[in-house]
Short mmCIF file of C-alpha atoms in Angstrom, two decimals:
data_model
loop_
_atom_site.label_atom_id
_atom_site.label_comp_id
_atom_site.label_asym_id
_atom_site.label_seq_id
_atom_site.Cartn_x
_atom_site.Cartn_y
_atom_site.Cartn_z
CA UNK A 16 53.51 -264.05 197.53
CA UNK A 17 53.61 -260.39 198.44
CA UNK A 18 56.61 -258.33 198.83
CA UNK A 19 56.76 -256.61 202.24
CA UNK A 20 59.12 -255.13 204.84
CA UNK A 21 59.15 -256.59 208.34
CA UNK A 22 61.17 -255.50 211.36
CA UNK A 23 63.17 -257.78 213.60
CA UNK A 24 64.70 -256.07 216.63
CA UNK A 25 68.28 -256.88 217.58
CA UNK A 26 69.20 -255.63 221.07
CA UNK A 27 72.79 -255.05 222.09
CA UNK A 28 74.11 -255.85 225.56
CA UNK A 29 74.12 -253.15 228.22
CA UNK A 30 76.83 -250.52 228.10
CA UNK A 31 78.94 -249.36 231.02
CA UNK A 32 76.55 -246.47 231.73
CA UNK A 33 74.71 -246.63 235.03
CA UNK A 34 70.94 -246.72 235.28
CA UNK A 35 70.92 -243.40 237.12
CA UNK A 36 72.46 -241.23 234.46
CA UNK A 37 69.69 -241.68 231.88
CA UNK A 38 72.19 -242.98 229.30
CA UNK A 39 71.73 -245.31 226.37
CA UNK A 40 71.65 -248.95 227.48
CA UNK A 41 70.65 -250.68 224.23
CA UNK A 42 70.29 -250.18 220.50
CA UNK A 43 67.27 -251.44 218.62
CA UNK A 44 68.03 -252.10 214.94
CA UNK A 45 65.39 -252.85 212.33
CA UNK A 46 66.42 -255.74 210.09
CA UNK A 47 64.92 -255.61 206.57
CA UNK A 48 63.10 -258.62 205.19
CA UNK A 49 64.31 -259.99 202.90
CA UNK A 50 67.79 -259.10 204.17
CA UNK A 51 69.28 -258.48 200.73
CA UNK A 52 70.82 -255.67 198.70
CA UNK A 53 71.85 -255.64 195.04
CA UNK A 54 75.26 -254.63 193.76
CA UNK A 55 75.09 -250.91 193.07
CA UNK A 56 71.70 -250.57 194.74
CA UNK A 57 70.96 -249.34 198.26
CA UNK A 58 68.73 -250.12 201.23
CA UNK A 59 68.09 -248.07 204.35
CA UNK A 60 68.81 -249.39 207.86
CA UNK A 61 67.45 -247.72 210.98
CA UNK A 62 68.35 -247.88 214.66
CA UNK A 63 66.88 -246.44 217.86
CA UNK A 64 68.77 -245.80 221.11
CA UNK A 65 66.88 -246.86 224.25
CA UNK A 66 67.31 -245.90 227.91
CA UNK A 67 66.84 -248.15 230.95
CA UNK A 68 63.06 -247.71 230.70
CA UNK A 69 62.94 -248.76 227.08
CA UNK A 70 62.24 -245.21 225.93
CA UNK A 71 63.83 -243.79 222.78
CA UNK A 72 66.49 -241.16 223.45
CA UNK A 73 68.61 -238.90 221.27
CA UNK A 74 71.98 -240.41 220.45
CA UNK A 75 74.75 -240.10 217.90
CA UNK A 76 74.45 -243.48 216.16
CA UNK A 77 77.30 -244.48 213.87
CA UNK A 78 77.13 -247.27 211.29
CA UNK A 79 80.08 -249.42 210.28
CA UNK A 80 81.09 -252.59 208.46
CA UNK A 81 84.33 -254.54 208.31
CA UNK A 82 83.34 -256.34 205.11
CA UNK A 83 84.16 -255.27 201.55
CA UNK A 84 81.08 -256.91 200.03
CA UNK A 85 79.06 -253.82 200.92
CA UNK A 86 79.52 -250.30 202.21
CA UNK A 87 77.48 -248.26 204.68
CA UNK A 88 77.15 -244.53 205.19
CA UNK A 89 78.32 -244.02 208.76
CA UNK A 90 75.79 -241.27 209.41
CA UNK A 91 72.63 -242.35 207.59
CA UNK A 92 72.83 -246.17 207.71
CA UNK A 93 72.32 -246.43 203.97
CA UNK A 94 73.90 -249.66 202.67
CA UNK A 95 75.21 -250.19 199.12
CA UNK A 96 75.98 -253.61 197.62
CA UNK A 97 79.52 -254.07 196.25
CA UNK A 98 80.30 -257.76 195.62
CA UNK A 99 77.61 -260.23 194.47
CA UNK A 100 76.74 -263.60 195.96
CA UNK A 101 78.45 -263.00 199.28
CA UNK A 102 77.15 -261.84 202.66
CA UNK A 103 78.16 -258.67 204.48
CA UNK A 104 77.66 -257.53 208.07
CA UNK A 105 76.63 -254.10 209.37
CA UNK A 106 76.58 -252.77 212.95
CA UNK A 107 75.21 -249.69 214.66
CA UNK A 108 77.12 -248.19 217.56
CA UNK A 109 76.84 -245.38 220.11
CA UNK A 110 80.09 -244.60 221.96
CA UNK A 111 81.16 -247.98 223.44
CA UNK A 112 77.81 -249.71 222.81
CA UNK A 113 77.28 -251.76 219.62
CA UNK A 114 74.37 -253.70 218.22
CA UNK A 115 74.61 -257.29 217.14
CA UNK A 116 75.76 -257.45 213.47
CA UNK A 117 73.06 -257.63 210.81
CA UNK A 118 73.98 -259.98 207.96
CA UNK A 119 72.83 -258.96 204.48
CA UNK A 120 73.12 -261.09 201.35
CA UNK A 121 74.50 -259.16 198.38
CA UNK A 122 72.77 -260.12 195.13
CA UNK A 123 73.83 -259.61 191.53
CA UNK A 124 72.43 -256.40 190.07
CA UNK A 125 69.12 -256.62 188.23
CA UNK A 126 70.21 -254.97 184.98
CA UNK A 127 67.31 -255.68 182.66
CA UNK A 128 63.89 -257.29 182.36
CA UNK A 129 63.49 -259.64 179.40
CA UNK A 130 60.01 -260.45 178.09
CA UNK A 131 59.65 -262.69 175.00
CA UNK A 132 57.51 -261.21 172.21
CA UNK A 133 55.34 -264.31 171.80
CA UNK A 134 51.57 -264.17 172.28
CA UNK A 135 50.13 -266.70 174.72
CA UNK A 136 47.17 -268.62 173.27
CA UNK A 137 44.62 -270.14 175.65
CA UNK A 138 42.51 -272.90 174.10
CA UNK A 139 38.74 -272.93 174.57
CA UNK A 140 37.77 -274.50 177.87
CA UNK A 141 41.23 -274.08 179.41
CA UNK A 142 40.88 -272.10 182.66
CA UNK A 143 44.28 -270.39 182.70
CA UNK A 144 47.15 -269.32 180.50
CA UNK A 145 50.63 -270.74 180.59
CA UNK A 146 52.99 -268.95 183.02
CA UNK A 147 53.76 -265.38 182.00
CA UNK A 148 57.40 -265.42 180.91
CA UNK A 149 59.44 -262.51 182.26
CA UNK A 150 63.06 -262.89 183.33
CA UNK A 151 65.24 -260.56 185.37
CA UNK A 152 68.84 -260.63 184.11
CA UNK A 153 72.20 -259.44 185.38
CA UNK A 154 75.24 -258.62 183.25
CA UNK A 155 78.03 -261.20 183.32
CA UNK A 156 81.51 -261.24 181.81
CA UNK A 157 81.54 -265.04 181.69
CA UNK A 158 78.09 -265.98 180.36
CA UNK A 159 77.81 -266.72 176.64
CA UNK A 160 74.81 -264.42 176.29
CA UNK A 161 76.38 -261.74 178.47
CA UNK A 162 73.63 -262.14 181.06
CA UNK A 163 72.72 -264.48 183.90
CA UNK A 164 69.43 -264.75 185.84
CA UNK A 165 69.03 -262.40 188.81
CA UNK A 166 67.17 -263.60 191.89
CA UNK A 167 65.45 -261.66 194.64
CA UNK A 168 63.97 -258.93 192.41
CA UNK A 169 60.37 -257.81 192.66
CA UNK A 170 58.27 -258.56 189.57
CA UNK A 171 54.96 -256.71 189.22
CA UNK A 172 52.29 -258.11 186.89
CA UNK A 173 49.31 -255.85 186.09
CA UNK A 174 46.28 -256.64 183.94
CA UNK A 175 45.91 -253.34 182.11
CA UNK A 176 43.48 -254.37 179.35
CA UNK A 177 40.59 -254.83 179.66
CA UNK A 178 40.43 -252.13 182.32
CA UNK A 179 38.05 -253.01 185.14
CA UNK A 180 36.76 -249.88 186.87
CA UNK A 181 35.17 -252.22 189.40
CA UNK A 182 37.58 -255.07 190.28
CA UNK A 183 34.59 -257.13 191.42
CA UNK A 184 33.35 -257.11 187.79
CA UNK A 185 36.57 -258.61 186.43
CA UNK A 186 36.33 -261.46 183.93
CA UNK A 187 40.01 -262.46 184.18
CA UNK A 188 42.44 -262.31 187.06
CA UNK A 189 45.89 -263.21 188.28
CA UNK A 190 46.37 -266.00 190.85
CA UNK A 191 44.86 -265.01 194.17
CA UNK A 192 41.95 -263.21 192.51
CA UNK A 193 43.80 -259.93 191.90
CA UNK A 194 44.49 -257.67 188.93
CA UNK A 195 47.95 -256.62 190.15
CA UNK A 196 50.41 -258.91 191.89
CA UNK A 197 53.98 -258.55 193.14
CA UNK A 198 56.17 -261.65 193.10
CA UNK A 199 59.89 -262.29 193.51
CA UNK A 200 62.34 -263.72 190.98
CA UNK A 201 63.95 -267.03 191.89
CA UNK A 202 67.28 -268.52 190.75
CA UNK A 203 65.92 -268.74 187.19
CA UNK A 204 65.23 -265.00 187.18
CA UNK A 205 61.50 -265.69 186.78
CA UNK A 206 58.58 -265.16 189.12
CA UNK A 207 57.95 -267.55 191.97
CA UNK A 208 55.22 -268.74 192.09
CA UNK A 209 54.12 -268.63 188.46
CA UNK A 210 51.93 -265.76 187.29
CA UNK A 211 49.08 -266.79 184.99
CA UNK A 212 45.97 -265.14 183.57
CA UNK A 213 42.92 -267.03 184.80
CA UNK A 214 39.31 -266.97 183.64
CA UNK A 215 36.76 -265.90 186.26
CA UNK A 216 34.12 -268.61 186.47
CA UNK A 217 30.63 -267.57 185.42
CA UNK A 218 31.74 -264.55 183.34
CA UNK A 219 32.29 -263.96 179.64
CA UNK A 220 36.01 -263.99 178.99
CA UNK A 221 37.57 -261.23 176.88
CA UNK A 222 39.21 -262.08 173.58
CA UNK A 223 42.51 -260.43 174.47
CA UNK A 224 44.22 -259.56 177.73
CA UNK A 225 47.25 -257.29 178.07
CA UNK A 226 49.52 -257.75 181.07
CA UNK A 227 52.16 -255.11 181.80
CA UNK A 228 55.29 -256.32 183.57
CA UNK A 229 57.72 -254.26 185.65
CA UNK A 230 60.68 -255.09 187.89
CA UNK A 231 61.86 -253.05 190.85
CA UNK A 232 65.16 -252.85 192.70
CA UNK A 233 65.05 -253.07 196.51
CA UNK A 234 65.43 -249.27 196.60
CA UNK A 235 62.24 -248.93 194.55
CA UNK A 236 63.94 -247.85 191.34
CA UNK A 237 62.62 -249.37 188.11
CA UNK A 238 64.72 -252.01 186.35
CA UNK A 239 65.50 -251.32 182.70
CA UNK A 240 63.03 -253.04 180.36
CA UNK A 241 60.05 -252.55 182.65
CA UNK A 242 56.72 -251.69 181.07
CA UNK A 243 56.73 -254.43 178.47
CA UNK A 244 53.41 -256.10 177.66
CA UNK A 245 52.50 -259.77 177.44
CA UNK A 246 49.53 -260.49 175.18
CA UNK A 247 47.17 -263.31 176.15
CA UNK A 248 44.54 -264.43 173.60
CA UNK A 249 41.59 -266.62 174.63
CA UNK A 250 40.31 -268.84 171.83
#
């Protein structure tokens, strides 16, 4: 599963401007995918004003929200999460014309990345390791441990040792035949689907593989605890 950003256009109804005056008749808003934002983190929304011919025109677009679960900068369209586990709606407007509301889910903040210190042993003849354990956690005032799992966070697994100058010459790989993969944490705070280190058939496996793990907020900032290494030993 790759993390990516897709655009879904939401068009508002026509304004009271006539077709002859070259005014704005619709607003095209790009909806992020996934439509989520963490508490304390930000994502950027964008909108384009269109004339009767569907051409982009200059306009003073203002952003607003009536919800307290998030806030939005009225000028830039930058949204910040405020209250976890609840949705919030954002609209773009230009004079009397408004877009349809975009609903964003506000997630608990990804405060830290936890990676157990254990070494994964892979028995002779076994084609793949057990799932690489890395959990994204959010601070909680009610949890016994002080943390709860955080979902919707990007987890990046990278085979950093051995280093393969030519990826085609790799002797181990992550699922999908890659050396670096980006997955998303589920309700358990762990990657979905599982990340494993797999032998490449027909090659001589290395004795030891080092996998570096990082987590990223939606804004691209690194989550605390990123850079830890999981050691995989083939027997």
